[in-house]
Coordinates of N, CA and C in Angstrom, one line a residue:
S1 N 1.0 -1.1 0.0 CA 0.2 0.0 0.0 C 0.9 1.3 0.1
N2 N 2.0 1.2 0.8 CA 2.8 2.4 0.9 C 3.9 2.5 -0.4
V3 N 4.0 1.4 -1.1 CA 4.6 1.1 -2.2 C 3.6 1.9 -3.4
L4 N 2.2 1.4 -3.5 CA 1.5 2.0 -4.4 C 1.2 3.4 -4.3
Y5 N 1.2 3.9 -3.0 CA 1.2 5.4 -2.8 C 2.4 6.3 -3.4
K6 N 3.4 5.7 -3.1 CA 4.7 6.1 -3.7 C 4.5 6.1 -5.2
K7 N 4.1 4.9 -5.8 CA 4.3 5.1 -7.3 C 3.1 6.2 -8.0
I8 N 2.1 6.3 -7.3 CA 1.0 7.2 -7.6 C 1.4 8.8 -7.4
I9 N 2.4 8.9 -6.5 CA 2.9 10.4 -6.2 C 4.0 10.5 -7.3
N10 N 4.7 9.3 -7.7 CA 5.5 9.8 -8.8 C 5.1 9.9 -10.3
I11 N 3.9 9.3 -10.3 CA 3.3 9.4 -11.5 C 2.6 10.9 -11.7
I12 N 1.8 11.4 -10.4 CA 1.4 12.8 -10.4 C 2.5 13.7 -10.8
D13 N 3.7 13.7 -10.0 CA 4.8 14.4 -10.2 C 5.2 14.5 -11.8
E14 N 5.4 13.5 -12.3 CA 5.6 13.4 -13.8 C 4.6 14.0 -14.6
R15 N 3.5 13.7 -14.4 CA 2.3 14.4 -15.3 C 2.1 15.9 -14.8
I16 N 2.5 16.2 -13.8 CA 2.3 17.8 -13.4 C 3.8 18.4 -14.6
I17 N 4.5 17.8 -14.3 CA 6.0 18.2 -14.9 C 5.6 18.2 -16.8
N18 N 5.0 17.2 -17.1 CA 4.6 17.1 -18.6 C 3.7 18.0 -19.0
T19 N 2.6 18.4 -18.0 CA 1.7 19.5 -18.1 C 2.2 20.7 -18.4
K20 N 3.1 20.9 -17.4 CA 3.7 22.3 -17.3 C 4.5 22.3 -18.5
N21 N 5.3 21.4 -19.0 CA 6.2 21.6 -20.3 C 5.2 21.8 -21.4
S22 N 4.0 21.2 -21.5 CA 3.2 21.4 -22.8 C 2.6 22.8 -22.6
N23 N 2.4 23.3 -21.3 CA 2.0 24.6 -21.1 C 3.0 25.8 -22.0
I24 N 4.1 25.3 -21.4 CA 5.2 26.3 -22.0 C 5.3 26.3 -23.4
S25 N 4.9 25.5 -24.2 CA 4.7 25.6 -25.6 C 3.6 26.6 -26.2
S26 N 2.7 26.7 -25.4 CA 1.5 27.5 -25.9 C 1.8 29.0 -25.9
E27 N 1.3 29.5 -27.1 CA 1.6 30.8 -27.5 C 1.1 31.8 -26.2
E28 N -0.1 31.7 -25.6 CA -0.6 32.5 -24.6 C 0.3 32.3 -23.5
Y29 N 0.7 31.1 -23.0 CA 1.7 30.9 -22.0 C 3.1 31.7 -22.1
S30 N 3.5 31.6 -23.3 CA 4.6 32.4 -23.6 C 4.5 33.8 -23.8
S31 N 3.5 34.4 -24.1 CA 3.3 35.7 -24.1 C 3.2 36.0 -22.8
L32 N 2.6 35.8 -21.8 CA 2.3 35.8 -20.3 C 3.7 35.9 -19.8
T33 N 4.4 34.9 -20.2 CA 5.9 34.8 -19.5 C 6.8 36.0 -19.9
S34 N 6.6 36.2 -21.2 CA 7.2 37.6 -21.7 C 7.0 38.9 -20.8
E35 N 5.7 39.0 -20.9 CA 5.3 40.3 -20.2 C 5.9 40.3 -18.8
I36 N 5.4 39.0 -18.1 CA 5.9 39.1 -16.6 C 7.4 39.4 -16.6
N37 N 8.1 38.8 -17.3 CA 9.7 38.8 -17.5 C 10.2 40.3 -17.6
A38 N 9.5 40.9 -18.6 CA 9.6 42.5 -19.1 C 9.4 43.5 -17.8
L39 N 8.3 43.0 -17.1 CA 7.8 43.8 -15.9 C 8.9 43.8 -14.8
I40 N 9.4 42.4 -14.6 CA 10.3 42.2 -13.5 C 11.5 42.8 -13.6
N41 N 12.0 42.8 -15.0 CA 13.0 43.6 -15.4 C 13.0 45.0 -15.3
E42 N 11.9 45.6 -15.3 CA 11.6 47.1 -15.3 C 11.7 47.3 -13.7
I43 N 11.0 46.5 -13.0 CA 11.2 46.7 -11.7 C 12.5 46.6 -11.0
D44 N 13.1 45.7 -11.7 CA 14.5 45.4 -11.1 C 15.5 46.6 -11.4
N45 N 15.1 47.3 -12.5 CA 15.9 48.5 -12.8 C 15.7 49.7 -11.9
F46 N 14.6 49.7 -11.3 CA 14.4 50.7 -10.3 C 14.8 50.5 -8.9
L47 N 15.3 49.4 -8.8 CA 15.4 48.7 -7.2 C 17.1 49.2 -7.0
P48 N 17.4 49.5 -5.9 CA 18.9 49.7 -5.6 C 19.6 48.6 -5.5
N49 N 20.8 48.5 -5.6 CA 21.5 47.1 -5.6 C 21.3 46.4 -4.7
D50 N 21.2 47.1 -3.2 CA 21.0 46.3 -2.1 C 19.6 45.7 -1.7
K51 N 18.8 46.0 -2.8 CA 17.2 45.2 -2.6 C 17.0 44.5 -3.9
K52 N 18.0 44.4 -4.7 CA 17.4 43.6 -6.2 C 17.2 42.0 -5.6
H53 N 18.0 41.5 -4.5 CA 17.7 40.3 -4.2 C 16.2 40.1 -3.9
L54 N 15.3 40.9 -3.5 CA 14.0 40.9 -3.2 C 13.0 40.5 -4.5
I55 N 13.5 40.9 -5.6 CA 12.7 40.5 -6.9 C 12.9 39.2 -7.0
Y56 N 14.0 38.6 -6.8 CA 14.3 37.3 -7.1 C 13.8 36.3 -6.1
Q57 N 13.6 36.8 -4.8 CA 12.8 36.0 -3.7 C 11.5 36.1 -4.0
L58 N 10.9 37.1 -4.8 CA 9.5 37.3 -5.0 C 9.1 36.1 -6.1
E59 N 10.0 36.2 -7.0 CA 9.9 35.1 -8.3 C 9.9 33.7 -7.9
E60 N 10.7 33.4 -6.8 CA 10.8 32.3 -6.3 C 9.6 31.7 -5.6
L61 N 9.0 32.6 -4.8 CA 7.7 32.5 -4.0 C 6.5 32.0 -4.9
F62 N 6.5 32.9 -5.9 CA 5.4 32.8 -7.0 C 5.6 31.6 -7.6
S63 N 6.6 30.9 -7.9 CA 6.8 29.9 -8.7 C 6.5 28.7 -7.5
N64 N 7.1 28.8 -6.5 CA 6.6 27.7 -5.4 C 5.0 27.9 -5.3
Q65 N 4.5 28.8 -5.3 CA 3.1 28.8 -5.1 C 2.3 28.2 -6.3
E66 N 2.8 28.6 -7.5 CA 2.3 28.0 -8.8 C 2.6 26.6 -8.7
Q67 N 3.5 26.1 -8.3 CA 3.7 24.4 -8.3 C 3.0 23.7 -7.3
L68 N 2.6 24.5 -6.1 CA 1.8 23.8 -5.2 C 0.4 23.7 -5.8
A69 N -0.3 25.0 -6.4 CA -1.6 24.9 -7.0 C -1.6 23.9 -8.0
E70 N -0.7 23.8 -8.7 CA -0.8 23.0 -9.8 C -0.8 21.4 -9.3
K71 N 0.0 21.2 -8.2 CA -0.3 19.8 -7.9 C -1.5 19.4 -7.0
F72 N -2.1 20.5 -6.5 CA -3.2 20.3 -5.9 C -4.3 20.2 -6.7
M73 N -4.4 21.1 -7.8 CA -5.4 20.7 -8.8 C -5.3 19.5 -9.3
Y74 N -4.0 18.8 -9.8 CA -4.1 17.7 -10.3 C -4.6 16.5 -9.3
M75 N -3.9 16.8 -8.1 CA -4.6 15.7 -7.0 C -6.0 15.8 -6.9
Q76 N -6.7 16.7 -7.0 CA -8.2 17.0 -7.0 C -8.7 16.1 -8.3
G77 N -8.0 16.6 -9.3 CA -8.5 15.7 -10.4 C -8.4 14.3 -10.4
F78 N -7.3 14.0 -9.8 CA -7.1 12.2 -9.6 C -7.9 11.7 -8.5
K79 N -8.6 12.6 -7.4 CA -9.4 12.1 -6.5 C -10.9 12.1 -7.0
D80 N -11.1 13.0 -8.0 CA -12.3 13.0 -8.8 C -12.5 11.9 -9.8
G81 N -11.5 11.5 -10.5 CA -11.4 10.5 -11.1 C -11.8 9.1 -10.6
I82 N -11.1 9.0 -9.2 CA -11.3 7.8 -8.7 C -12.8 7.7 -8.3
D83 N -13.3 8.8 -7.8 CA -14.5 9.0 -7.3 C -15.8 8.5 -8.4
L84 N -15.4 9.2 -9.8 CA -16.2 8.7 -10.7 C -16.2 7.2 -11.0
K85 N -14.9 6.7 -11.1 CA -14.7 5.4 -11.4 C -15.5 4.3 -10.5
D86 N -15.8 4.8 -9.1 CA -16.2 3.9 -8.3 C -18.0 4.3 -8.4
K87 N -18.3 4.9 -8.9 CA -19.8 5.3 -9.0 C -20.4 4.4 -10.1

């Protein structure tokens, strides 16, 4: 049962990565990423050198938050799929 759980988690992690990689190729995702990067660069230009690290910390936090949200949504979809299968 613990082995099955670990296999499921590995499959979920792999599918999240694959989904994210397929999203990266979409034009809309690429466009938004370009806009975000341009804005981050603009903000970075206004920051004094001793505060530039803050923008990178913010980027890292946003990235971590996005990963958690994607994992949660995938897990919820996985649970919903199991529930539908059992009905």
